[in-house]
């Protein structure tokens, strides 16, 4: 009996260790908001009548960058360009998997020149860059889970990225792509409604997706952390995780509590000014996956 108890305890310890959230050092790309402003509206969150405090935006963005560096991550910087106020949302410029860069092709003309700036960065730094033929907005609508189902890309469509870009991304990156239809214009990018917490776990807000997409997500990720409407509207899901430390908008207190209960460490940051452009933490951070 004593042997059985010891073996049982050892098994429980093994299970506990195997489910620990382990941080992994990441490499990111960010772009300072020194030219950030809201002079047009291409998503429901943008209102040119609402003033932007650019000094505060730069300060808040700087605190986000310092937070990521403080967690041990490497942050490269993309040079901001005048006349491109949305360049701060660096995640939208490309999608990188295993050293291959699938470039963005923006839907709205106000942002089209950003793609060239991202291409120049990647080519200058020796990455394999593939220009897109189809409309897509980079990590805004693509998420990668290297250990889920053998390596999987989740891809959103409905407002920015076209479904045909999912097939193109699959050919370029050599990873299976699961298409998910977004149905609420307030969640115009996948990264406003779904996030990757570690290499096989996600969190998402079901109401942002079609009923069919919800069924797919339940089948693929039965253990996902489900966010509610309040935290989704606070851009809580627009976060960056290293597998344990989760950097998220300070307004998403309910989601932070859920993540902590699931074994993650929430790291809140304030991004009130950049939210005026329709983005938060993840929008500002592209991951460079070597």
mmCIF file of C-alpha atoms in Angstrom, residues 1-218:
data_model
loop_
_atom_site.group_PDB
_atom_site.id
_atom_site.type_symbol
_atom_site.label_atom_id
_atom_site.label_comp_id
_atom_site.label_asym_id
_atom_site.label_seq_id
_atom_site.Cartn_x
_atom_site.Cartn_y
_atom_site.Cartn_z
ATOM 1 C CA UNK A 1 0.000 0.000 0.000
ATOM 2 C CA UNK A 2 2.821 2.423 0.903
ATOM 3 C CA UNK A 3 4.496 1.715 -2.447
ATOM 4 C CA UNK A 4 1.244 2.435 -4.245
ATOM 5 C CA UNK A 5 0.873 5.772 -2.419
ATOM 6 C CA UNK A 6 4.445 6.769 -3.300
ATOM 7 C CA UNK A 7 3.940 5.812 -6.957
ATOM 8 C CA UNK A 8 0.665 7.712 -7.037
ATOM 9 C CA UNK A 9 2.303 10.794 -5.537
ATOM 10 C CA UNK A 10 5.150 10.586 -8.033
ATOM 11 C CA UNK A 11 2.650 10.370 -10.877
ATOM 12 C CA UNK A 12 0.763 13.430 -9.640
ATOM 13 C CA UNK A 13 4.043 15.343 -9.329
ATOM 14 C CA UNK A 14 4.965 14.368 -12.896
ATOM 15 C CA UNK A 15 1.582 15.530 -14.196
ATOM 16 C CA UNK A 16 1.928 18.812 -12.281
ATOM 17 C CA UNK A 17 5.405 19.472 -13.693
ATOM 18 C CA UNK A 18 4.339 18.592 -17.250
ATOM 19 C CA UNK A 19 1.592 21.200 -17.088
ATOM 20 C CA UNK A 20 3.727 24.013 -15.694
ATOM 21 C CA UNK A 21 3.794 27.168 -17.779
ATOM 22 C CA UNK A 22 7.409 27.589 -18.884
ATOM 23 C CA UNK A 23 8.575 30.941 -20.299
ATOM 24 C CA UNK A 24 10.561 30.967 -23.529
ATOM 25 C CA UNK A 25 12.734 33.836 -24.683
ATOM 26 C CA UNK A 26 11.242 35.513 -27.746
ATOM 27 C CA UNK A 27 12.397 37.971 -30.403
ATOM 28 C CA UNK A 28 10.048 40.818 -31.259
ATOM 29 C CA UNK A 29 9.715 43.746 -33.652
ATOM 30 C CA UNK A 30 8.191 47.057 -32.557
ATOM 31 C CA UNK A 31 7.817 50.552 -34.027
ATOM 32 C CA UNK A 32 7.698 53.783 -32.025
ATOM 33 C CA UNK A 33 4.448 55.811 -32.258
ATOM 34 C CA UNK A 34 6.217 59.128 -32.768
ATOM 35 C CA UNK A 35 4.005 59.762 -35.820
ATOM 36 C CA UNK A 36 0.886 58.192 -34.319
ATOM 37 C CA UNK A 37 -2.434 60.002 -34.770
ATOM 38 C CA UNK A 38 -6.029 59.185 -35.645
ATOM 39 C CA UNK A 39 -6.972 61.198 -38.729
ATOM 40 C CA UNK A 40 -9.109 58.557 -40.467
ATOM 41 C CA UNK A 41 -11.343 55.676 -39.408
ATOM 42 C CA UNK A 42 -10.773 52.176 -40.812
ATOM 43 C CA UNK A 43 -12.118 50.265 -37.803
ATOM 44 C CA UNK A 44 -14.964 50.914 -35.320
ATOM 45 C CA UNK A 45 -12.578 52.035 -32.569
ATOM 46 C CA UNK A 46 -11.055 54.933 -34.534
ATOM 47 C CA UNK A 47 -12.632 58.380 -34.179
ATOM 48 C CA UNK A 48 -10.763 61.352 -35.706
ATOM 49 C CA UNK A 49 -12.801 63.667 -33.442
ATOM 50 C CA UNK A 50 -11.095 62.190 -30.360
ATOM 51 C CA UNK A 51 -7.728 63.786 -29.675
ATOM 52 C CA UNK A 52 -4.581 61.701 -29.238
ATOM 53 C CA UNK A 53 -1.873 62.596 -26.738
ATOM 54 C CA UNK A 54 1.175 61.542 -28.716
ATOM 55 C CA UNK A 55 3.568 62.195 -25.839
ATOM 56 C CA UNK A 56 1.574 59.803 -23.665
ATOM 57 C CA UNK A 57 1.390 57.298 -26.519
ATOM 58 C CA UNK A 58 5.181 57.271 -26.855
ATOM 59 C CA UNK A 59 5.580 56.937 -23.078
ATOM 60 C CA UNK A 60 3.099 54.046 -22.825
ATOM 61 C CA UNK A 61 4.668 52.301 -25.808
ATOM 62 C CA UNK A 62 8.087 52.751 -24.192
ATOM 63 C CA UNK A 63 6.845 51.116 -21.000
ATOM 64 C CA UNK A 64 5.566 48.173 -23.052
ATOM 65 C CA UNK A 65 8.963 47.780 -24.710
ATOM 66 C CA UNK A 66 10.756 48.031 -21.353
ATOM 67 C CA UNK A 67 8.419 45.392 -19.926
ATOM 68 C CA UNK A 68 9.253 42.924 -22.703
ATOM 69 C CA UNK A 69 12.984 43.572 -22.415
ATOM 70 C CA UNK A 70 12.728 43.242 -18.636
ATOM 71 C CA UNK A 71 11.229 39.783 -19.104
ATOM 72 C CA UNK A 72 14.342 38.776 -21.033
ATOM 73 C CA UNK A 73 13.098 39.164 -24.591
ATOM 74 C CA UNK A 74 14.890 40.763 -27.537
ATOM 75 C CA UNK A 75 13.144 43.722 -29.186
ATOM 76 C CA UNK A 76 14.181 45.017 -32.604
ATOM 77 C CA UNK A 77 12.941 48.404 -33.771
ATOM 78 C CA UNK A 78 11.373 49.353 -37.091
ATOM 79 C CA UNK A 79 12.025 52.973 -38.084
ATOM 80 C CA UNK A 80 8.740 54.956 -38.048
ATOM 81 C CA UNK A 81 7.877 56.980 -41.140
ATOM 82 C CA UNK A 82 5.982 60.254 -41.295
ATOM 83 C CA UNK A 83 2.582 59.925 -42.927
ATOM 84 C CA UNK A 84 2.132 56.332 -41.720
ATOM 85 C CA UNK A 85 0.502 56.810 -38.296
ATOM 86 C CA UNK A 86 -0.447 53.136 -37.906
ATOM 87 C CA UNK A 87 3.111 51.811 -38.200
ATOM 88 C CA UNK A 88 3.111 51.458 -34.417
ATOM 89 C CA UNK A 89 0.916 48.393 -34.953
ATOM 90 C CA UNK A 90 3.938 46.395 -36.093
ATOM 91 C CA UNK A 91 2.223 43.002 -35.879
ATOM 92 C CA UNK A 92 0.243 43.755 -39.025
ATOM 93 C CA UNK A 93 3.251 44.033 -41.354
ATOM 94 C CA UNK A 94 4.083 40.334 -41.785
ATOM 95 C CA UNK A 95 3.792 36.834 -40.339
ATOM 96 C CA UNK A 96 6.980 34.896 -39.559
ATOM 97 C CA UNK A 97 7.333 31.128 -39.071
ATOM 98 C CA UNK A 98 10.660 29.261 -38.926
ATOM 99 C CA UNK A 99 12.614 32.065 -40.560
ATOM 100 C CA UNK A 100 10.232 32.577 -43.482
ATOM 101 C CA UNK A 101 8.379 35.886 -43.698
ATOM 102 C CA UNK A 102 4.960 36.005 -45.344
ATOM 103 C CA UNK A 103 4.568 39.706 -46.110
ATOM 104 C CA UNK A 104 1.433 41.740 -45.570
ATOM 105 C CA UNK A 105 -0.742 43.226 -48.279
ATOM 106 C CA UNK A 106 -2.986 45.759 -46.541
ATOM 107 C CA UNK A 107 -6.651 46.194 -47.355
ATOM 108 C CA UNK A 108 -6.842 49.970 -46.835
ATOM 109 C CA UNK A 109 -4.763 52.353 -48.916
ATOM 110 C CA UNK A 110 -3.845 54.391 -45.832
ATOM 111 C CA UNK A 111 -1.624 51.505 -44.709
ATOM 112 C CA UNK A 112 -0.315 50.011 -47.961
ATOM 113 C CA UNK A 113 3.107 51.686 -47.746
ATOM 114 C CA UNK A 114 3.772 49.982 -44.411
ATOM 115 C CA UNK A 115 4.311 46.685 -46.236
ATOM 116 C CA UNK A 116 7.345 48.105 -48.048
ATOM 117 C CA UNK A 117 8.856 49.319 -44.771
ATOM 118 C CA UNK A 118 8.515 45.846 -43.257
ATOM 119 C CA UNK A 119 9.909 44.177 -46.376
ATOM 120 C CA UNK A 120 12.980 46.430 -46.261
ATOM 121 C CA UNK A 121 13.580 45.532 -42.611
ATOM 122 C CA UNK A 122 13.382 41.785 -43.154
ATOM 123 C CA UNK A 123 15.467 41.750 -46.314
ATOM 124 C CA UNK A 124 18.122 43.967 -44.733
ATOM 125 C CA UNK A 125 18.383 41.548 -41.825
ATOM 126 C CA UNK A 126 18.690 38.462 -44.021
ATOM 127 C CA UNK A 127 15.260 36.903 -43.614
ATOM 128 C CA UNK A 128 13.576 34.928 -46.390
ATOM 129 C CA UNK A 129 10.806 37.330 -47.402
ATOM 130 C CA UNK A 130 7.880 36.279 -49.603
ATOM 131 C CA UNK A 131 5.674 39.089 -50.889
ATOM 132 C CA UNK A 132 1.968 38.328 -50.718
ATOM 133 C CA UNK A 133 -0.250 38.274 -53.796
ATOM 134 C CA UNK A 134 -3.378 38.164 -51.631
ATOM 135 C CA UNK A 135 -4.753 40.673 -49.129
ATOM 136 C CA UNK A 136 -3.642 39.855 -45.604
ATOM 137 C CA UNK A 137 -2.610 41.823 -42.521
ATOM 138 C CA UNK A 138 0.142 39.700 -41.036
ATOM 139 C CA UNK A 139 -0.059 38.636 -37.414
ATOM 140 C CA UNK A 140 -3.204 40.668 -37.107
ATOM 141 C CA UNK A 141 -5.002 37.710 -38.683
ATOM 142 C CA UNK A 142 -2.551 34.824 -38.235
ATOM 143 C CA UNK A 143 -1.536 32.967 -35.060
ATOM 144 C CA UNK A 144 0.922 30.078 -34.765
ATOM 145 C CA UNK A 145 0.952 27.172 -32.308
ATOM 146 C CA UNK A 146 4.044 25.034 -32.968
ATOM 147 C CA UNK A 147 3.020 22.157 -30.686
ATOM 148 C CA UNK A 148 -0.740 22.066 -31.237
ATOM 149 C CA UNK A 149 -1.748 19.209 -33.525
ATOM 150 C CA UNK A 150 1.780 18.978 -34.899
ATOM 151 C CA UNK A 151 2.068 22.689 -35.697
ATOM 152 C CA UNK A 152 -0.928 24.778 -36.638
ATOM 153 C CA UNK A 153 -1.750 28.223 -37.988
ATOM 154 C CA UNK A 154 -5.056 29.810 -37.022
ATOM 155 C CA UNK A 155 -6.206 32.396 -39.546
ATOM 156 C CA UNK A 156 -8.993 34.959 -39.339
ATOM 157 C CA UNK A 157 -11.067 36.447 -42.138
ATOM 158 C CA UNK A 158 -14.181 38.525 -42.561
ATOM 159 C CA UNK A 159 -12.959 42.111 -42.366
ATOM 160 C CA UNK A 160 -9.305 42.483 -43.447
ATOM 161 C CA UNK A 161 -7.550 39.310 -44.582
ATOM 162 C CA UNK A 162 -9.102 37.466 -47.527
ATOM 163 C CA UNK A 163 -9.706 33.684 -47.225
ATOM 164 C CA UNK A 164 -7.562 33.030 -50.303
ATOM 165 C CA UNK A 165 -4.596 34.402 -48.359
ATOM 166 C CA UNK A 166 -4.929 31.465 -45.974
ATOM 167 C CA UNK A 167 -4.126 29.046 -48.786
ATOM 168 C CA UNK A 168 -1.257 31.261 -49.900
ATOM 169 C CA UNK A 169 0.161 31.356 -46.360
ATOM 170 C CA UNK A 170 -0.060 27.575 -46.143
ATOM 171 C CA UNK A 171 1.964 27.197 -49.332
ATOM 172 C CA UNK A 172 4.557 29.782 -48.256
ATOM 173 C CA UNK A 173 4.979 28.574 -44.675
ATOM 174 C CA UNK A 174 4.340 24.846 -45.049
ATOM 175 C CA UNK A 175 2.007 24.627 -42.077
ATOM 176 C CA UNK A 176 -1.676 23.618 -42.016
ATOM 177 C CA UNK A 177 -4.009 26.594 -41.763
ATOM 178 C CA UNK A 178 -7.401 26.596 -40.036
ATOM 179 C CA UNK A 179 -9.728 29.365 -41.268
ATOM 180 C CA UNK A 180 -11.929 31.124 -38.703
ATOM 181 C CA UNK A 181 -14.614 33.624 -39.723
ATOM 182 C CA UNK A 182 -14.922 36.800 -37.675
ATOM 183 C CA UNK A 183 -18.454 38.209 -37.547
ATOM 184 C CA UNK A 184 -18.297 41.269 -35.277
ATOM 185 C CA UNK A 185 -16.619 44.341 -36.879
ATOM 186 C CA UNK A 186 -15.315 45.451 -33.487
ATOM 187 C CA UNK A 187 -13.068 42.397 -33.686
ATOM 188 C CA UNK A 188 -11.770 43.167 -37.138
ATOM 189 C CA UNK A 189 -8.520 41.217 -36.674
ATOM 190 C CA UNK A 190 -8.041 37.743 -35.242
ATOM 191 C CA UNK A 191 -5.640 39.111 -32.615
ATOM 192 C CA UNK A 192 -8.410 41.186 -31.049
ATOM 193 C CA UNK A 193 -10.472 38.056 -30.351
ATOM 194 C CA UNK A 194 -7.985 35.194 -29.958
ATOM 195 C CA UNK A 195 -4.495 34.828 -28.540
ATOM 196 C CA UNK A 196 -1.810 32.183 -28.119
ATOM 197 C CA UNK A 197 -0.832 31.628 -24.468
ATOM 198 C CA UNK A 198 1.794 28.953 -25.015
ATOM 199 C CA UNK A 199 2.825 26.570 -27.786
ATOM 200 C CA UNK A 200 -0.450 24.645 -27.603
ATOM 201 C CA UNK A 201 -2.943 26.758 -25.629
ATOM 202 C CA UNK A 202 -5.187 29.647 -26.656
ATOM 203 C CA UNK A 203 -7.648 32.084 -25.131
ATOM 204 C CA UNK A 204 -10.512 33.552 -27.134
ATOM 205 C CA UNK A 205 -13.872 35.319 -27.061
ATOM 206 C CA UNK A 206 -16.505 33.075 -28.723
ATOM 207 C CA UNK A 207 -18.852 35.922 -29.643
ATOM 208 C CA UNK A 208 -16.377 37.297 -32.172
ATOM 209 C CA UNK A 209 -16.630 34.164 -34.339
ATOM 210 C CA UNK A 210 -19.230 32.479 -36.509
ATOM 211 C CA UNK A 211 -21.037 29.507 -34.985
ATOM 212 C CA UNK A 212 -19.080 27.137 -37.218
ATOM 213 C CA UNK A 213 -15.763 28.692 -36.199
ATOM 214 C CA UNK A 214 -16.769 28.370 -32.546
ATOM 215 C CA UNK A 215 -17.393 24.651 -33.027
ATOM 216 C CA UNK A 216 -13.988 24.243 -34.640
ATOM 217 C CA UNK A 217 -12.268 26.016 -31.765
ATOM 218 C CA UNK A 218 -14.040 23.886 -29.170
#
